[in-house]
XYZ file of C-alpha atoms in Angstrom:
483
model
C 30.936 -16.283 38.302
C 27.382 -17.050 37.251
C 26.376 -16.946 33.598
C 23.634 -14.408 32.917
C 21.129 -15.450 30.289
C 19.859 -12.784 27.903
C 16.466 -11.375 28.721
C 13.904 -11.220 25.991
C 11.238 -8.533 25.993
C 7.768 -9.881 26.572
C 5.454 -9.350 23.633
C 2.349 -7.318 24.212
C -1.157 -8.375 23.231
C -1.104 -6.434 19.964
C 2.096 -8.135 18.801
C 0.719 -11.551 19.733
C -2.536 -10.805 17.929
C -0.618 -9.646 14.860
C 1.511 -12.786 14.798
C -1.578 -14.969 15.151
C -3.266 -13.110 12.301
C -0.229 -13.487 10.024
C 0.058 -17.208 10.830
C -3.651 -17.711 10.113
C -3.364 -15.918 6.787
C -0.216 -17.809 5.833
C -1.884 -21.117 6.715
C -5.011 -20.330 4.707
C -2.961 -19.313 1.663
C -0.746 -22.375 1.999
C -3.842 -24.588 1.951
C -5.362 -22.697 -0.968
C -2.202 -22.405 -3.089
C -0.508 -25.784 -3.375
C 0.850 -28.110 -6.055
C -2.093 -30.521 -5.962
C -4.128 -30.465 -9.154
C -7.550 -29.843 -7.663
C -9.894 -26.898 -7.256
C -9.153 -24.330 -4.565
C -11.530 -24.676 -1.621
C -13.719 -21.677 -0.961
C -13.275 -21.826 2.811
C -9.548 -21.098 2.465
C -10.189 -18.225 0.031
C -12.884 -16.858 2.338
C -10.481 -16.848 5.260
C -8.035 -14.808 3.183
C -10.778 -12.382 2.143
C -11.900 -11.893 5.753
C -8.268 -11.188 6.633
C -8.255 -8.215 4.240
C -11.198 -6.759 6.163
C -9.455 -7.354 9.472
C -6.315 -5.602 8.201
C -8.196 -3.129 5.980
C -5.816 -3.847 3.155
C -3.772 -6.513 1.403
C -0.252 -6.004 2.746
C -0.224 -9.259 4.741
C -1.697 -11.114 1.756
C 1.156 -10.001 -0.491
C 3.748 -10.641 2.221
C 2.532 -14.238 2.385
C 2.487 -14.525 -1.418
C 6.147 -13.484 -1.603
C 7.034 -16.478 0.590
C 5.478 -18.866 -1.967
C 7.808 -19.922 -4.782
C 5.411 -19.327 -7.656
C 8.071 -20.140 -10.264
C 8.580 -23.663 -8.915
C 5.316 -25.104 -10.209
C 2.733 -23.793 -12.735
C -0.169 -25.112 -10.656
C 1.011 -22.942 -7.754
C 0.914 -19.866 -9.978
C -2.464 -20.887 -11.457
C -4.048 -21.190 -8.025
C -2.419 -17.931 -6.961
C -4.124 -16.189 -9.880
C -7.480 -17.693 -8.877
C -7.087 -16.620 -5.242
C -5.949 -13.128 -6.249
C -8.935 -12.747 -8.571
C -11.330 -13.615 -5.738
C -9.551 -11.322 -3.281
C -9.663 -8.415 -5.731
C -13.372 -8.987 -6.283
C -14.548 -9.605 -2.728
C -11.805 -8.211 -0.478
C -11.620 -4.884 1.311
C -11.862 -1.706 -0.765
C -8.165 -0.944 -0.201
C -7.063 -4.289 -1.677
C -7.154 -2.828 -5.189
C -5.023 0.132 -4.108
C -2.489 -2.059 -2.260
C -2.197 -4.422 -5.251
C -1.459 -1.802 -7.902
C 2.298 -1.863 -7.304
C 2.409 -5.623 -7.967
C 1.318 -5.383 -11.610
C 4.950 -5.944 -12.783
C 4.976 -9.186 -10.773
C 1.974 -10.452 -12.745
C 3.626 -9.514 -16.031
C 6.829 -11.293 -14.976
C 5.088 -14.554 -14.032
C 2.911 -14.451 -17.141
C 5.958 -14.185 -19.408
C 7.891 -16.780 -17.429
C 5.257 -19.529 -17.649
C 4.111 -18.524 -21.149
C 7.456 -19.625 -22.605
C 7.376 -23.058 -20.914
C 5.515 -26.148 -22.056
C 3.969 -27.437 -18.856
C 1.000 -29.526 -19.871
C -1.141 -26.521 -20.757
C -0.801 -24.654 -17.475
C 1.935 -22.368 -18.797
C -0.350 -20.728 -21.350
C -3.212 -20.684 -18.812
C -1.067 -18.802 -16.293
C -0.001 -16.365 -19.001
C -3.607 -15.562 -19.967
C -4.752 -15.315 -16.338
C -1.902 -12.913 -15.470
C -2.872 -10.774 -18.462
C -6.467 -10.715 -17.225
C -5.487 -9.724 -13.670
C -3.108 -7.072 -14.986
C -5.933 -5.699 -17.142
C -8.285 -5.716 -14.137
C -5.861 -3.723 -11.997
C -5.328 -1.208 -14.806
C -9.084 -0.866 -15.228
C -9.612 -0.134 -11.530
C -6.662 2.240 -11.426
C -8.278 4.319 -14.198
C -11.774 3.907 -12.733
C -11.254 4.022 -8.988
C -14.970 4.660 -8.372
C -15.799 1.103 -9.522
C -15.393 -1.535 -6.754
C -13.619 -4.852 -7.184
C -16.800 -6.783 -7.954
C -17.664 -4.121 -10.592
C -21.161 -3.653 -9.158
C -22.461 -0.083 -8.809
C -25.914 0.898 -7.602
C -27.008 2.663 -10.773
C -25.603 2.718 -14.308
C -26.316 6.472 -14.411
C -23.925 6.848 -11.506
C -21.334 4.885 -13.509
C -21.815 7.143 -16.525
C -21.562 10.294 -14.400
C -18.438 9.072 -12.614
C -16.760 8.319 -15.954
C -16.588 12.039 -16.625
C -18.352 14.686 -18.588
C -18.549 14.405 -22.349
C -18.648 11.678 -24.935
C -14.865 11.178 -24.941
C -14.931 9.766 -21.405
C -17.683 7.269 -22.273
C -15.901 6.388 -25.508
C -12.694 5.558 -23.589
C -14.568 3.693 -20.843
C -16.229 1.462 -23.440
C -12.800 0.627 -24.937
C -11.434 -0.275 -21.486
C -14.400 -2.597 -20.884
C -13.920 -4.180 -24.299
C -10.266 -4.883 -23.431
C -11.344 -6.394 -20.103
C -13.889 -8.660 -21.814
C -11.353 -9.701 -24.467
C -8.982 -10.875 -21.725
C -11.791 -12.934 -20.141
C -12.678 -14.528 -23.478
C -9.019 -15.301 -24.221
C -8.650 -17.035 -20.857
C -11.817 -19.139 -21.208
C -10.797 -20.109 -24.755
C -7.442 -21.377 -23.511
C -9.084 -23.242 -20.595
C -11.542 -25.115 -22.803
C -8.754 -25.739 -25.320
C -6.602 -27.502 -22.711
C -9.621 -29.415 -21.378
C -10.474 -30.715 -24.839
C -6.876 -31.483 -25.805
C -6.274 -33.479 -22.623
C -9.740 -35.072 -22.848
C -10.401 -34.413 -19.185
C -13.818 -34.577 -17.572
C -15.213 -31.625 -15.656
C -15.852 -33.944 -12.705
C -12.190 -34.896 -12.245
C -9.887 -33.007 -9.910
C -7.660 -31.930 -12.801
C -10.628 -30.633 -14.767
C -12.078 -28.736 -11.813
C -8.679 -27.173 -11.081
C -8.779 -25.532 -14.496
C -12.502 -24.771 -14.613
C -13.065 -23.268 -11.138
C -11.603 -19.792 -12.005
C -14.256 -19.416 -14.703
C -16.839 -18.546 -12.018
C -15.351 -15.115 -11.113
C -14.653 -14.580 -14.820
C -18.348 -15.097 -15.612
C -19.337 -12.766 -12.773
C -17.069 -10.041 -14.179
C -18.195 -10.633 -17.755
C -21.904 -10.367 -16.902
C -21.516 -6.966 -15.246
C -19.171 -5.600 -17.923
C -21.498 -6.701 -20.724
C -24.416 -4.933 -19.042
C -22.400 -1.725 -18.553
C -20.977 -1.604 -22.068
C -24.427 -2.193 -23.583
C -25.899 0.801 -21.760
C -22.860 2.931 -22.514
C -23.149 2.196 -26.245
C -26.822 3.162 -26.210
C -25.799 6.399 -24.505
C -23.079 7.075 -27.075
C -25.405 6.401 -29.998
C -27.829 8.964 -28.592
C -25.129 11.649 -28.759
C -22.725 10.709 -31.566
C -23.024 9.822 -35.205
C -23.379 6.053 -35.867
C -20.460 6.206 -38.315
C -18.110 7.197 -35.496
C -19.111 4.102 -33.529
C -18.660 1.441 -36.219
C -15.564 0.104 -34.455
C -17.377 -0.122 -31.144
C -20.306 -1.985 -32.696
C -17.954 -4.443 -34.391
C -16.106 -5.168 -31.155
C -19.390 -5.519 -29.276
C -20.740 -8.006 -31.835
C -17.573 -10.107 -31.587
C -17.730 -10.079 -27.778
C -21.465 -10.851 -27.824
C -20.875 -13.989 -29.904
C -17.914 -15.008 -27.745
C -19.823 -14.586 -24.472
C -22.865 -16.433 -25.813
C -20.691 -19.392 -26.832
C -18.789 -19.162 -23.521
C -21.956 -19.355 -21.405
C -23.454 -22.183 -23.437
C -20.287 -24.245 -23.223
C -19.994 -23.579 -19.479
C -23.540 -24.661 -18.648
C -23.157 -27.805 -20.724
C -20.627 -29.129 -18.204
C -21.915 -31.165 -15.282
C -19.496 -29.471 -12.885
C -21.189 -26.073 -13.165
C -24.817 -27.244 -13.004
C -24.848 -27.161 -9.193
C -22.507 -24.175 -8.857
C -23.884 -21.364 -10.993
C -26.974 -20.428 -12.899
C -26.563 -18.214 -15.964
C -29.375 -16.274 -17.585
C -28.320 -16.610 -21.203
C -27.862 -13.697 -23.524
C -30.638 -12.881 -25.994
C -30.692 -14.620 -29.335
C -29.755 -11.455 -31.194
C -27.543 -8.558 -30.075
C -29.208 -5.201 -29.343
C -29.620 -2.721 -32.168
C -27.967 0.442 -30.915
C -29.375 2.467 -33.820
C -32.854 2.087 -32.309
C -32.963 3.863 -28.941
C -36.317 2.303 -28.038
C -34.617 -1.072 -27.642
C -32.961 0.222 -24.479
C -36.351 0.221 -22.768
C -36.824 -3.474 -23.607
C -33.261 -4.405 -22.666
C -33.029 -6.983 -19.872
C -29.609 -7.301 -18.200
C -28.198 -10.812 -18.022
C -27.436 -12.227 -14.606
C -25.394 -14.987 -13.050
C -26.324 -16.624 -9.751
C -23.728 -18.496 -7.724
C -25.698 -21.347 -6.216
C -23.074 -23.146 -4.146
C -20.007 -20.937 -4.040
C -19.344 -21.395 -0.342
C -19.142 -25.212 -0.294
C -17.132 -27.268 -2.761
C -18.794 -30.187 -4.477
C -16.127 -32.669 -3.481
C -16.183 -31.686 0.206
C -17.859 -34.163 2.511
C -19.947 -33.212 5.520
C -17.045 -33.840 7.846
C -14.911 -31.303 5.973
C -17.376 -28.564 6.905
C -17.234 -29.410 10.614
C -14.398 -28.388 12.897
C -12.006 -31.303 13.021
C -8.421 -31.909 13.993
C -7.353 -31.980 10.371
C -8.953 -28.595 9.678
C -7.657 -26.880 12.811
C -4.034 -28.070 12.695
C -1.503 -27.068 10.061
C 1.984 -28.321 9.411
C 3.353 -25.583 11.671
C 0.980 -26.434 14.492
C -1.006 -23.186 14.116
C -4.790 -23.060 14.091
C -6.913 -22.111 11.077
C -10.571 -21.830 12.159
C -13.313 -22.015 9.590
C -14.356 -18.388 9.030
C -17.896 -17.253 9.658
C -19.497 -15.714 6.537
C -21.019 -12.994 8.739
C -17.636 -11.789 9.991
C -17.004 -9.897 6.769
C -20.237 -7.950 7.195
C -19.285 -7.135 10.792
C -15.991 -5.641 9.698
C -17.720 -3.600 7.010
C -20.202 -2.304 9.615
C -17.328 -1.536 11.987
C -15.571 0.512 9.297
C -18.811 2.377 8.621
C -19.286 3.204 12.306
C -15.687 4.391 12.662
C -16.073 6.679 9.643
C -19.377 7.982 11.016
C -17.760 8.795 14.372
C -14.888 10.529 12.596
C -17.391 12.653 10.686
C -19.143 13.527 13.967
C -15.851 14.549 15.591
C -14.987 16.723 12.604
C -18.440 18.308 12.808
C -18.009 19.043 16.516
C -14.602 20.581 15.879
C -16.039 22.849 13.203
C -18.940 23.836 15.474
C -16.511 24.580 18.307
C -14.384 26.745 16.034
C -17.492 28.600 14.850
C -18.614 29.279 18.426
C -15.118 30.467 19.312
C -15.044 32.902 16.389
C -18.520 34.155 17.279
C -17.561 34.701 20.935
C -14.380 36.557 19.959
C -16.353 38.818 17.598
C -18.916 39.642 20.277
C -16.160 40.326 22.794
C -14.433 42.747 20.429
C -17.712 44.561 19.768
C -18.407 44.933 23.499
C -14.890 46.205 24.160
C -15.279 48.775 21.382
C -18.629 49.982 22.772
C -17.180 50.252 26.292
C -14.249 52.313 24.999
C -16.646 54.673 23.205
C -18.773 55.077 26.344
C -15.715 55.832 28.465
C -14.516 58.459 26.010
C -17.937 60.097 25.909
C -18.112 60.084 29.719
C -14.726 61.771 30.034
C -15.797 64.470 27.589
C -18.984 65.183 29.563
C -17.067 65.374 32.828
C -14.565 67.820 31.325
C -17.376 70.050 30.116
C -18.995 70.018 33.576
C -15.701 70.991 35.229
C -15.266 73.945 32.895
C -18.798 75.167 33.607
C -18.274 74.829 37.382
C -15.140 76.951 37.107
C -17.034 79.666 35.220
C -19.778 79.661 37.863
C -17.235 80.067 40.670
C -15.583 82.945 38.863
C -18.921 84.680 38.422
C -19.770 84.282 42.099
C -16.402 85.792 43.085
C -16.938 88.796 40.873
C -20.259 89.584 42.652
C -18.439 90.130 45.990
C -15.783 92.433 44.518
C -17.911 95.210 43.095
C -16.328 98.594 44.214
C -18.463 101.524 45.517
C -17.127 103.931 42.926
C -18.861 101.948 40.221
C -22.372 102.563 41.518
C -23.282 103.854 38.196
C -22.527 100.532 36.711
C -24.337 98.571 39.425
C -27.513 98.393 37.521
C -25.710 96.933 34.557
C -23.890 94.535 36.854
C -27.154 93.380 38.411
C -28.601 92.793 35.022
C -25.476 90.886 34.088
C -25.696 88.919 37.334
C -29.291 88.029 36.639
C -28.283 86.863 33.221
C -25.512 84.796 34.713
C -27.951 83.304 37.198
C -30.150 82.216 34.360
C -27.151 80.681 32.702
C -26.211 78.997 35.951
C -29.648 77.457 36.241
C -29.385 76.220 32.712
C -25.930 74.835 33.374
C -27.209 73.211 36.547
C -30.008 71.545 34.628
C -27.509 70.455 32.041
C -25.271 69.100 34.790
C -28.120 67.138 36.297
C -28.993 65.712 32.905
C -25.371 64.780 32.266
C -25.176 63.207 35.728
C -28.235 61.114 34.893
C -26.698 60.087 31.580
C -23.459 59.297 33.395
C -25.263 56.936 35.794
C -27.054 55.294 32.868
C -23.755 54.788 31.035
C -22.213 53.253 34.146
C -25.105 50.812 34.377
C -24.716 49.921 30.707
C -21.030 49.404 31.308
C -21.753 47.019 34.191
C -24.281 45.110 32.043
C -21.788 44.862 29.185
C -19.080 43.523 31.511
C -21.552 40.962 32.885
C -22.468 39.788 29.370
C -18.774 39.613 28.513
C -18.145 37.385 31.531
C -21.043 35.109 30.528
C -19.734 34.896 26.958
C -16.260 33.918 28.184
C -17.818 31.274 30.448
C -19.863 29.829 27.553
C -16.754 29.760 25.353
C -14.761 27.909 28.045
C -17.609 25.374 28.458
C -17.645 24.734 24.703
C -13.879 24.235 24.731
C -14.068 21.748 27.611
C -16.914 19.907 25.836
C -14.799 19.585 22.676
C -11.863 18.215 24.680
C -14.131 15.692 26.426
C -15.532 14.541 23.076
C -12.040 14.044 21.631
C -10.942 12.104 24.737
C -13.996 9.845 24.558
C -13.566 9.166 20.888
C -9.922 8.186 21.384
């Protein structure tokens, strides 16, 4: 008796593509999030970000994160926070939505590492988790603001916040909380750098300093928004009601100014970012004319795509870069791929809108055809009823005429005296007959005309049905092509 081996179902192309995608994402995250005390390389983060556009979400990202033991080493959790911050800022629009349910995970890791003394990283992880938790809360309350916080026009931001001063008042408080978390994190980072006496050009120093770049990018945009919002509030509310807001703004202004100056004093950041410093004095919100002279501060990332410590060979495709510990490939992502996926999403949405428009147009044509058909049927029924009535009247008049003709032949001789009256009556009846005959001819003519109208109406009805069927077939063909 021969032993039959179990048969395994052959995977289709979609399953193979999905497995390859998951392996690529897992490999990129494994290279980005490791226990080595050095800065995370942008090429690995970029590969993860592109993956969110390929998937149109962050489910695979979080599935891979759950396989990493973030409680085993504080550096692992620190790099995870950095990668998550970048993914939230630059990933697909649905990343923020998919990440909302993982806020408790951030709180858990922040508390866990905050109670441990791990060479400074414990408190850093705690502050970074608080910042990311605050960011997710901010975007949950303000879903119209993208992950990188950039909107086309600050008026659009103010309008999307809601009508009334209360909405702007609350939005300003949320931005203040966001900025406070950023300042708390940068304070703790510089505190650990100074206490350990590390240089910004060492791997350990760069590991702690690299996350400041997305923090600065967030802080620049938030500062610009909150400045314009406060000017708007001061134009509508009493200055006494905004004393607390002005105090918080002044504290944040001083903290950001010190933060930017300290950042640009480090050699590590000189070739990475360029910060347009804040003005010497904070804006005076009590003078509305200062808004016209206000110049928003900006930050320019000069070399965000290539790490300083990478050599030329690390940016070329090599065996070390294309082979992981599991033997899977991890190609260097093309920066233009992200734009292609965004364009693809735009085209898909545009086609969906076109299909919906065609469906609505088809429904409108169908309703119009049905209405016209009902009107024609009603007119035909009226014409038929009128025709039957005319024919009945003609039959009655024909019967009267025949009766009159019969009476002319049955006049008895004994009524000669009444002959003259009968002749006069006959003449009168002849006149009536002529009139009835004329009326009959006219009704016959009208009858023929009505029959012709009926034929024309039936022809138009047939053409309307044909046009409706053509529209239906066109809609079906459009749906089939779009699928």
